Amino acid sequence: MTYIGIQHPDHFHGLPVHTAAVSVPLPAADTVAWRLECAYDERTDFADLWQQFLDTVDTSRVRALLIGPWWREEYSPFEPVRDLIVADADRFPALRGLFLADVVGEECEVSWLRMCDITPVLQALPLLEEFTVRGCGQQGLGLRPVRHAALKSLRFESGGLPGDLVRAVAASELPALERLDLWFGSSWYGADATVDDVRPILSGGTFPRLRHLGLQNSELQDEIAAAVSSAPVVAQLETLALSMGTLSDTGGEALLIGQPLNHLGTLDLRHHFLTGPVLDRIRIACAPAVVEADEAEDDYWDEDEDEDPERYVAVSE
């Protein structure tokens, strides 16, 4: 089975990721995506690390930035880091890609990341084109409806995405948005969004330039599949991701009786609970679109049992 959960990217915004360190020769500011982190064995606070970065790198040429672990010992709130980014936004006129909380499980579980309202970041960076955020609603992750004319890619990686954040995305004015990914997560970790929360997005009128939609990692994956099967937005998409969630034959049948999906380049169904025959029918119905799916998911079925297996999302805690 292909692992598609929380990982460090080796590239971001089309650039190789480079973890900033003032003690080594530095690459040209505009040739890498800079990753800032408080290393476990160092004593530097994030505020000091941030200032070192500003003093050492020509931030006027920085095109992409990732924020890794921002604490030294005890997990700490993200709000002070957000405030530093907002206060120094004018030092980053070329910044087009930003990843908040590029943190993996070995550093901190996604449900433990102490996030905050990230709306001020979008407001402070009106030229930002790619924005990725990792975290859960139980730990303060929030967003208010916002207008942003330049944003092309918006991605929330969460084990518990709050419904009010999903509604804020749907209520935002993002005329340039081409890619949207929402990882809903588990109700155990604050996921309380419903299919109704995404219906404005599914209508097709909210983001007219949208070409990729990911509604993923959901305990409601069957309901989402049923809504997508008749959603007007599908006609404008080039790729669709319904992966990482609890998709079963119920959702698979909804896709099969719904609108054609063969205009897509790819349909991502990885981490699913479909039976082999239904998955085969989906592949045939969607051709020539490529259906990405783990064949090994059949391991979750016990041929000697009549009951369905316990289903779960790929990323929760």
PDB file of N, CA and C in Angstrom, residues 116-198:
ATOM      1  N   CYS A 116      -3.546  28.307  15.076  1.00  0.00           N
ATOM      2  CA  CYS A 116      -4.275  29.545  15.369  1.00  0.00           C
ATOM      3  C   CYS A 116      -5.013  29.979  14.104  1.00  0.00           C
ATOM      4  N   ASP A 117      -5.668  31.120  14.162  1.00  0.00           N
ATOM      5  CA  ASP A 117      -6.307  31.711  12.989  1.00  0.00           C
ATOM      6  C   ASP A 117      -5.214  32.165  12.023  1.00  0.00           C
ATOM      7  N   ILE A 118      -5.206  31.615  10.817  1.00  0.00           N
ATOM      8  CA  ILE A 118      -4.136  31.947   9.867  1.00  0.00           C
ATOM      9  C   ILE A 118      -4.586  32.991   8.833  1.00  0.00           C
ATOM     10  N   THR A 119      -5.775  33.560   9.009  1.00  0.00           N
ATOM     11  CA  THR A 119      -6.263  34.587   8.081  1.00  0.00           C
ATOM     12  C   THR A 119      -5.299  35.756   7.931  1.00  0.00           C
ATOM     13  N   PRO A 120      -4.689  36.287   9.027  1.00  0.00           N
ATOM     14  CA  PRO A 120      -3.780  37.434   8.879  1.00  0.00           C
ATOM     15  C   PRO A 120      -2.615  37.182   7.927  1.00  0.00           C
ATOM     16  N   VAL A 121      -2.195  35.927   7.777  1.00  0.00           N
ATOM     17  CA  VAL A 121      -1.098  35.620   6.867  1.00  0.00           C
ATOM     18  C   VAL A 121      -1.515  35.891   5.427  1.00  0.00           C
ATOM     19  N   LEU A 122      -2.689  35.419   5.057  1.00  0.00           N
ATOM     20  CA  LEU A 122      -3.178  35.684   3.695  1.00  0.00           C
ATOM     21  C   LEU A 122      -3.386  37.174   3.462  1.00  0.00           C
ATOM     22  N   GLN A 123      -3.867  37.864   4.464  1.00  0.00           N
ATOM     23  CA  GLN A 123      -4.084  39.303   4.338  1.00  0.00           C
ATOM     24  C   GLN A 123      -2.774  40.057   4.179  1.00  0.00           C
ATOM     25  N   ALA A 124      -1.709  39.580   4.818  1.00  0.00           N
ATOM     26  CA  ALA A 124      -0.420  40.271   4.780  1.00  0.00           C
ATOM     27  C   ALA A 124       0.382  39.952   3.529  1.00  0.00           C
ATOM     28  N   LEU A 125       0.016  38.875   2.816  1.00  0.00           N
ATOM     29  CA  LEU A 125       0.772  38.444   1.637  1.00  0.00           C
ATOM     30  C   LEU A 125      -0.165  38.367   0.434  1.00  0.00           C
ATOM     31  N   PRO A 126      -0.537  39.504  -0.136  1.00  0.00           N
ATOM     32  CA  PRO A 126      -1.535  39.508  -1.211  1.00  0.00           C
ATOM     33  C   PRO A 126      -1.053  38.900  -2.525  1.00  0.00           C
ATOM     34  N   LEU A 127       0.263  38.656  -2.669  1.00  0.00           N
ATOM     35  CA  LEU A 127       0.787  38.071  -3.899  1.00  0.00           C
ATOM     36  C   LEU A 127       1.056  36.570  -3.764  1.00  0.00           C
ATOM     37  N   LEU A 128       0.737  36.010  -2.611  1.00  0.00           N
ATOM     38  CA  LEU A 128       0.970  34.578  -2.384  1.00  0.00           C
ATOM     39  C   LEU A 128       0.155  33.750  -3.373  1.00  0.00           C
ATOM     40  N   GLU A 129       0.780  32.707  -3.922  1.00  0.00           N
ATOM     41  CA  GLU A 129       0.118  31.851  -4.904  1.00  0.00           C
ATOM     42  C   GLU A 129      -0.163  30.443  -4.392  1.00  0.00           C
ATOM     43  N   GLU A 130       0.647  29.958  -3.457  1.00  0.00           N
ATOM     44  CA  GLU A 130       0.487  28.600  -2.933  1.00  0.00           C
ATOM     45  C   GLU A 130       0.550  28.647  -1.416  1.00  0.00           C
ATOM     46  N   PHE A 131      -0.474  28.085  -0.764  1.00  0.00           N
ATOM     47  CA  PHE A 131      -0.577  28.147   0.685  1.00  0.00           C
ATOM     48  C   PHE A 131      -1.002  26.780   1.197  1.00  0.00           C
ATOM     49  N   THR A 132      -0.138  26.155   2.004  1.00  0.00           N
ATOM     50  CA  THR A 132      -0.417  24.861   2.617  1.00  0.00           C
ATOM     51  C   THR A 132      -0.359  25.013   4.127  1.00  0.00           C
ATOM     52  N   VAL A 133      -1.337  24.432   4.820  1.00  0.00           N
ATOM     53  CA  VAL A 133      -1.411  24.520   6.273  1.00  0.00           C
ATOM     54  C   VAL A 133      -1.697  23.135   6.830  1.00  0.00           C
ATOM     55  N   ARG A 134      -0.977  22.771   7.890  1.00  0.00           N
ATOM     56  CA  ARG A 134      -1.162  21.477   8.543  1.00  0.00           C
ATOM     57  C   ARG A 134      -1.611  21.727   9.984  1.00  0.00           C
ATOM     58  N   GLY A 135      -2.627  21.003  10.458  1.00  0.00           N
ATOM     59  CA  GLY A 135      -3.083  21.170  11.831  1.00  0.00           C
ATOM     60  C   GLY A 135      -4.546  20.811  11.986  1.00  0.00           C
ATOM     61  N   CYS A 136      -5.041  20.852  13.232  1.00  0.00           N
ATOM     62  CA  CYS A 136      -6.405  20.446  13.555  1.00  0.00           C
ATOM     63  C   CYS A 136      -7.184  21.565  14.248  1.00  0.00           C
ATOM     64  N   GLY A 137      -8.494  21.507  14.100  1.00  0.00           N
ATOM     65  CA  GLY A 137      -9.349  22.500  14.729  1.00  0.00           C
ATOM     66  C   GLY A 137      -9.342  22.429  16.242  1.00  0.00           C
ATOM     67  N   GLN A 138      -9.147  21.246  16.808  1.00  0.00           N
ATOM     68  CA  GLN A 138      -9.115  21.116  18.258  1.00  0.00           C
ATOM     69  C   GLN A 138      -7.996  21.942  18.879  1.00  0.00           C
ATOM     70  N   GLN A 139      -6.966  22.214  18.095  1.00  0.00           N
ATOM     71  CA  GLN A 139      -5.828  22.980  18.600  1.00  0.00           C
ATOM     72  C   GLN A 139      -5.793  24.390  18.029  1.00  0.00           C
ATOM     73  N   GLY A 140      -6.957  24.904  17.637  1.00  0.00           N
ATOM     74  CA  GLY A 140      -7.055  26.316  17.310  1.00  0.00           C
ATOM     75  C   GLY A 140      -6.965  26.708  15.847  1.00  0.00           C
ATOM     76  N   LEU A 141      -6.768  25.754  14.937  1.00  0.00           N
ATOM     77  CA  LEU A 141      -6.667  26.114  13.527  1.00  0.00           C
ATOM     78  C   LEU A 141      -7.952  26.780  13.062  1.00  0.00           C
ATOM     79  N   GLY A 142      -7.821  27.955  12.470  1.00  0.00           N
ATOM     80  CA  GLY A 142      -8.997  28.685  12.031  1.00  0.00           C
ATOM     81  C   GLY A 142      -8.732  29.538  10.812  1.00  0.00           C
ATOM     82  N   LEU A 143      -9.810  29.910  10.151  1.00  0.00           N
ATOM     83  CA  LEU A 143      -9.763  30.778   8.975  1.00  0.00           C
ATOM     84  C   LEU A 143     -11.070  31.539   8.904  1.00  0.00           C
ATOM     85  N   ARG A 144     -10.966  32.817   8.543  1.00  0.00           N
ATOM     86  CA  ARG A 144     -12.152  33.616   8.281  1.00  0.00           C
ATOM     87  C   ARG A 144     -12.279  33.846   6.773  1.00  0.00           C
ATOM     88  N   PRO A 145     -13.497  34.048   6.263  1.00  0.00           N
ATOM     89  CA  PRO A 145     -13.624  34.318   4.824  1.00  0.00           C
ATOM     90  C   PRO A 145     -12.727  35.468   4.410  1.00  0.00           C
ATOM     91  N   VAL A 146     -12.055  35.310   3.293  1.00  0.00           N
ATOM     92  CA  VAL A 146     -11.065  36.286   2.866  1.00  0.00           C
ATOM     93  C   VAL A 146     -11.129  36.439   1.353  1.00  0.00           C
ATOM     94  N   ARG A 147     -10.766  37.608   0.884  1.00  0.00           N
ATOM     95  CA  ARG A 147     -10.573  37.799  -0.559  1.00  0.00           C
ATOM     96  C   ARG A 147      -9.085  37.834  -0.833  1.00  0.00           C
ATOM     97  N   HIS A 148      -8.652  37.027  -1.795  1.00  0.00           N
ATOM     98  CA  HIS A 148      -7.241  36.977  -2.160  1.00  0.00           C
ATOM     99  C   HIS A 148      -7.171  36.770  -3.664  1.00  0.00           C
ATOM    100  N   ALA A 149      -6.662  37.754  -4.380  1.00  0.00           N
ATOM    101  CA  ALA A 149      -6.729  37.744  -5.838  1.00  0.00           C
ATOM    102  C   ALA A 149      -5.685  36.857  -6.494  1.00  0.00           C
ATOM    103  N   ALA A 150      -4.593  36.533  -5.784  1.00  0.00           N
ATOM    104  CA  ALA A 150      -3.478  35.838  -6.428  1.00  0.00           C
ATOM    105  C   ALA A 150      -3.418  34.347  -6.124  1.00  0.00           C
ATOM    106  N   LEU A 151      -4.080  33.887  -5.067  1.00  0.00           N
ATOM    107  CA  LEU A 151      -3.905  32.522  -4.592  1.00  0.00           C
ATOM    108  C   LEU A 151      -4.371  31.500  -5.630  1.00  0.00           C
ATOM    109  N   LYS A 152      -3.469  30.584  -6.002  1.00  0.00           N
ATOM    110  CA  LYS A 152      -3.779  29.548  -6.983  1.00  0.00           C
ATOM    111  C   LYS A 152      -3.957  28.164  -6.354  1.00  0.00           C
ATOM    112  N   SER A 153      -3.289  27.932  -5.221  1.00  0.00           N
ATOM    113  CA  SER A 153      -3.331  26.614  -4.595  1.00  0.00           C
ATOM    114  C   SER A 153      -3.533  26.783  -3.097  1.00  0.00           C
ATOM    115  N   LEU A 154      -4.558  26.106  -2.565  1.00  0.00           N
ATOM    116  CA  LEU A 154      -4.868  26.145  -1.135  1.00  0.00           C
ATOM    117  C   LEU A 154      -5.032  24.717  -0.654  1.00  0.00           C
ATOM    118  N   ARG A 155      -4.290  24.363   0.411  1.00  0.00           N
ATOM    119  CA  ARG A 155      -4.258  22.973   0.869  1.00  0.00           C
ATOM    120  C   ARG A 155      -4.266  22.942   2.392  1.00  0.00           C
ATOM    121  N   PHE A 156      -5.232  22.235   2.965  1.00  0.00           N
ATOM    122  CA  PHE A 156      -5.294  22.020   4.399  1.00  0.00           C
ATOM    123  C   PHE A 156      -5.106  20.533   4.671  1.00  0.00           C
ATOM    124  N   GLU A 157      -4.012  20.179   5.349  1.00  0.00           N
ATOM    125  CA  GLU A 157      -3.736  18.805   5.726  1.00  0.00           C
ATOM    126  C   GLU A 157      -4.084  18.649   7.203  1.00  0.00           C
ATOM    127  N   SER A 158      -5.123  17.891   7.491  1.00  0.00           N
ATOM    128  CA  SER A 158      -5.646  17.858   8.849  1.00  0.00           C
ATOM    129  C   SER A 158      -6.163  16.480   9.219  1.00  0.00           C
ATOM    130  N   GLY A 159      -6.034  16.168  10.501  1.00  0.00           N
ATOM    131  CA  GLY A 159      -6.686  14.989  11.043  1.00  0.00           C
ATOM    132  C   GLY A 159      -8.008  15.315  11.688  1.00  0.00           C
ATOM    133  N   GLY A 160      -8.357  16.619  11.688  1.00  0.00           N
ATOM    134  CA  GLY A 160      -9.617  17.066  12.280  1.00  0.00           C
ATOM    135  C   GLY A 160      -9.934  18.478  11.828  1.00  0.00           C
ATOM    136  N   LEU A 161     -10.462  18.602  10.612  1.00  0.00           N
ATOM    137  CA  LEU A 161     -10.726  19.921  10.037  1.00  0.00           C
ATOM    138  C   LEU A 161     -12.074  20.443  10.536  1.00  0.00           C
ATOM    139  N   PRO A 162     -12.100  21.635  11.112  1.00  0.00           N
ATOM    140  CA  PRO A 162     -13.369  22.150  11.651  1.00  0.00           C
ATOM    141  C   PRO A 162     -14.311  22.615  10.551  1.00  0.00           C
ATOM    142  N   GLY A 163     -15.594  22.445  10.793  1.00  0.00           N
ATOM    143  CA  GLY A 163     -16.589  22.853   9.803  1.00  0.00           C
ATOM    144  C   GLY A 163     -16.571  24.337   9.524  1.00  0.00           C
ATOM    145  N   ASP A 164     -16.279  25.163  10.539  1.00  0.00           N
ATOM    146  CA  ASP A 164     -16.288  26.595  10.289  1.00  0.00           C
ATOM    147  C   ASP A 164     -15.149  27.000   9.360  1.00  0.00           C
ATOM    148  N   LEU A 165     -14.040  26.259   9.382  1.00  0.00           N
ATOM    149  CA  LEU A 165     -12.963  26.551   8.435  1.00  0.00           C
ATOM    150  C   LEU A 165     -13.385  26.186   7.016  1.00  0.00           C
ATOM    151  N   VAL A 166     -14.023  25.028   6.850  1.00  0.00           N
ATOM    152  CA  VAL A 166     -14.499  24.621   5.525  1.00  0.00           C
ATOM    153  C   VAL A 166     -15.500  25.645   4.992  1.00  0.00           C
ATOM    154  N   ARG A 167     -16.381  26.110   5.861  1.00  0.00           N
ATOM    155  CA  ARG A 167     -17.354  27.123   5.435  1.00  0.00           C
ATOM    156  C   ARG A 167     -16.664  28.436   5.073  1.00  0.00           C
ATOM    157  N   ALA A 168     -15.583  28.762   5.781  1.00  0.00           N
ATOM    158  CA  ALA A 168     -14.840  29.985   5.468  1.00  0.00           C
ATOM    159  C   ALA A 168     -14.165  29.884   4.107  1.00  0.00           C
ATOM    160  N   VAL A 169     -13.613  28.708   3.799  1.00  0.00           N
ATOM    161  CA  VAL A 169     -13.038  28.507   2.462  1.00  0.00           C
ATOM    162  C   VAL A 169     -14.106  28.705   1.394  1.00  0.00           C
ATOM    163  N   ALA A 170     -15.258  28.078   1.591  1.00  0.00           N
ATOM    164  CA  ALA A 170     -16.341  28.167   0.607  1.00  0.00           C
ATOM    165  C   ALA A 170     -16.861  29.588   0.452  1.00  0.00           C
ATOM    166  N   ALA A 171     -16.740  30.392   1.507  1.00  0.00           N
ATOM    167  CA  ALA A 171     -17.231  31.767   1.476  1.00  0.00           C
ATOM    168  C   ALA A 171     -16.172  32.763   1.022  1.00  0.00           C
ATOM    169  N   SER A 172     -14.955  32.318   0.792  1.00  0.00           N
ATOM    170  CA  SER A 172     -13.871  33.213   0.394  1.00  0.00           C
ATOM    171  C   SER A 172     -13.941  33.531  -1.093  1.00  0.00           C
ATOM    172  N   GLU A 173     -13.407  34.672  -1.450  1.00  0.00           N
ATOM    173  CA  GLU A 173     -13.304  35.088  -2.852  1.00  0.00           C
ATOM    174  C   GLU A 173     -11.876  34.818  -3.301  1.00  0.00           C
ATOM    175  N   LEU A 174     -11.728  33.782  -4.108  1.00  0.00           N
ATOM    176  CA  LEU A 174     -10.409  33.359  -4.580  1.00  0.00           C
ATOM    177  C   LEU A 174     -10.482  33.178  -6.095  1.00  0.00           C
ATOM    178  N   PRO A 175     -10.533  34.251  -6.850  1.00  0.00           N
ATOM    179  CA  PRO A 175     -10.786  34.148  -8.289  1.00  0.00           C
ATOM    180  C   PRO A 175      -9.703  33.431  -9.083  1.00  0.00           C
ATOM    181  N   ALA A 176      -8.476  33.350  -8.547  1.00  0.00           N
ATOM    182  CA  ALA A 176      -7.390  32.696  -9.274  1.00  0.00           C
ATOM    183  C   ALA A 176      -7.203  31.237  -8.859  1.00  0.00           C
ATOM    184  N   LEU A 177      -7.992  30.734  -7.898  1.00  0.00           N
ATOM    185  CA  LEU A 177      -7.750  29.415  -7.325  1.00  0.00           C
ATOM    186  C   LEU A 177      -7.905  28.314  -8.373  1.00  0.00           C
ATOM    187  N   GLU A 178      -6.855  27.497  -8.493  1.00  0.00           N
ATOM    188  CA  GLU A 178      -6.853  26.378  -9.427  1.00  0.00           C
ATOM    189  C   GLU A 178      -6.833  25.020  -8.725  1.00  0.00           C
ATOM    190  N   ARG A 179      -6.290  24.989  -7.506  1.00  0.00           N
ATOM    191  CA  ARG A 179      -6.152  23.729  -6.774  1.00  0.00           C
ATOM    192  C   ARG A 179      -6.642  23.924  -5.342  1.00  0.00           C
ATOM    193  N   LEU A 180      -7.487  23.005  -4.878  1.00  0.00           N
ATOM    194  CA  LEU A 180      -8.000  23.028  -3.516  1.00  0.00           C
ATOM    195  C   LEU A 180      -7.996  21.618  -2.957  1.00  0.00           C
ATOM    196  N   ASP A 181      -7.334  21.445  -1.805  1.00  0.00           N
ATOM    197  CA  ASP A 181      -7.312  20.166  -1.114  1.00  0.00           C
ATOM    198  C   ASP A 181      -7.744  20.363   0.326  1.00  0.00           C
ATOM    199  N   LEU A 182      -8.720  19.563   0.756  1.00  0.00           N
ATOM    200  CA  LEU A 182      -9.210  19.599   2.131  1.00  0.00           C
ATOM    201  C   LEU A 182      -9.145  18.190   2.703  1.00  0.00           C
ATOM    202  N   TRP A 183      -8.328  17.996   3.753  1.00  0.00           N
ATOM    203  CA  TRP A 183      -8.286  16.732   4.472  1.00  0.00           C
ATOM    204  C   TRP A 183      -9.182  16.880   5.693  1.00  0.00           C
ATOM    205  N   PHE A 184     -10.281  16.160   5.742  1.00  0.00           N
ATOM    206  CA  PHE A 184     -11.279  16.357   6.786  1.00  0.00           C
ATOM    207  C   PHE A 184     -10.892  15.707   8.113  1.00  0.00           C
ATOM    208  N   GLY A 185     -10.414  14.476   8.092  1.00  0.00           N
ATOM    209  CA  GLY A 185      -9.970  13.832   9.316  1.00  0.00           C
ATOM    210  C   GLY A 185     -11.073  13.114  10.067  1.00  0.00           C
ATOM    211  N   SER A 186     -10.841  12.926  11.361  1.00  0.00           N
ATOM    212  CA  SER A 186     -11.708  12.117  12.219  1.00  0.00           C
ATOM    213  C   SER A 186     -12.456  12.989  13.220  1.00  0.00           C
ATOM    214  N   SER A 187     -13.678  12.569  13.535  1.00  0.00           N
ATOM    215  CA  SER A 187     -14.459  13.296  14.540  1.00  0.00           C
ATOM    216  C   SER A 187     -13.788  13.246  15.906  1.00  0.00           C
ATOM    217  N   TRP A 188     -12.955  12.243  16.130  1.00  0.00           N
ATOM    218  CA  TRP A 188     -12.217  12.153  17.397  1.00  0.00           C
ATOM    219  C   TRP A 188     -11.277  13.341  17.575  1.00  0.00           C
ATOM    220  N   TYR A 189     -10.892  13.964  16.476  1.00  0.00           N
ATOM    221  CA  TYR A 189      -9.928  15.058  16.528  1.00  0.00           C
ATOM    222  C   TYR A 189     -10.511  16.362  15.994  1.00  0.00           C
ATOM    223  N   GLY A 190     -11.822  16.495  16.085  1.00  0.00           N
ATOM    224  CA  GLY A 190     -12.446  17.774  15.791  1.00  0.00           C
ATOM    225  C   GLY A 190     -13.024  17.935  14.414  1.00  0.00           C
ATOM    226  N   ALA A 191     -13.037  16.891  13.596  1.00  0.00           N
ATOM    227  CA  ALA A 191     -13.633  17.005  12.260  1.00  0.00           C
ATOM    228  C   ALA A 191     -15.151  17.018  12.382  1.00  0.00           C
ATOM    229  N   ASP A 192     -15.758  18.154  12.112  1.00  0.00           N
ATOM    230  CA  ASP A 192     -17.220  18.242  12.197  1.00  0.00           C
ATOM    231  C   ASP A 192     -17.837  18.872  10.955  1.00  0.00           C
ATOM    232  N   ALA A 193     -17.062  18.941   9.871  1.00  0.00           N
ATOM    233  CA  ALA A 193     -17.607  19.457   8.611  1.00  0.00           C
ATOM    234  C   ALA A 193     -18.589  18.446   8.023  1.00  0.00           C
ATOM    235  N   THR A 194     -19.583  18.947   7.320  1.00  0.00           N
ATOM    236  CA  THR A 194     -20.576  18.108   6.654  1.00  0.00           C
ATOM    237  C   THR A 194     -20.511  18.316   5.151  1.00  0.00           C
ATOM    238  N   VAL A 195     -21.198  17.472   4.426  1.00  0.00           N
ATOM    239  CA  VAL A 195     -21.251  17.634   2.976  1.00  0.00           C
ATOM    240  C   VAL A 195     -21.883  18.975   2.608  1.00  0.00           C
ATOM    241  N   ASP A 196     -22.839  19.420   3.393  1.00  0.00           N
ATOM    242  CA  ASP A 196     -23.457  20.713   3.114  1.00  0.00           C
ATOM    243  C   ASP A 196     -22.446  21.849   3.157  1.00  0.00           C
ATOM    244  N   ASP A 197     -21.401  21.704   3.957  1.00  0.00           N
ATOM    245  CA  ASP A 197     -20.388  22.752   4.054  1.00  0.00           C
ATOM    246  C   ASP A 197     -19.607  22.927   2.756  1.00  0.00           C
ATOM    247  N   VAL A 198     -19.513  21.869   1.957  1.00  0.00           N
ATOM    248  CA  VAL A 198     -18.746  21.967   0.708  1.00  0.00           C
ATOM    249  C   VAL A 198     -19.642  22.156  -0.517  1.00  0.00           C
TER     250      VAL A 198
END
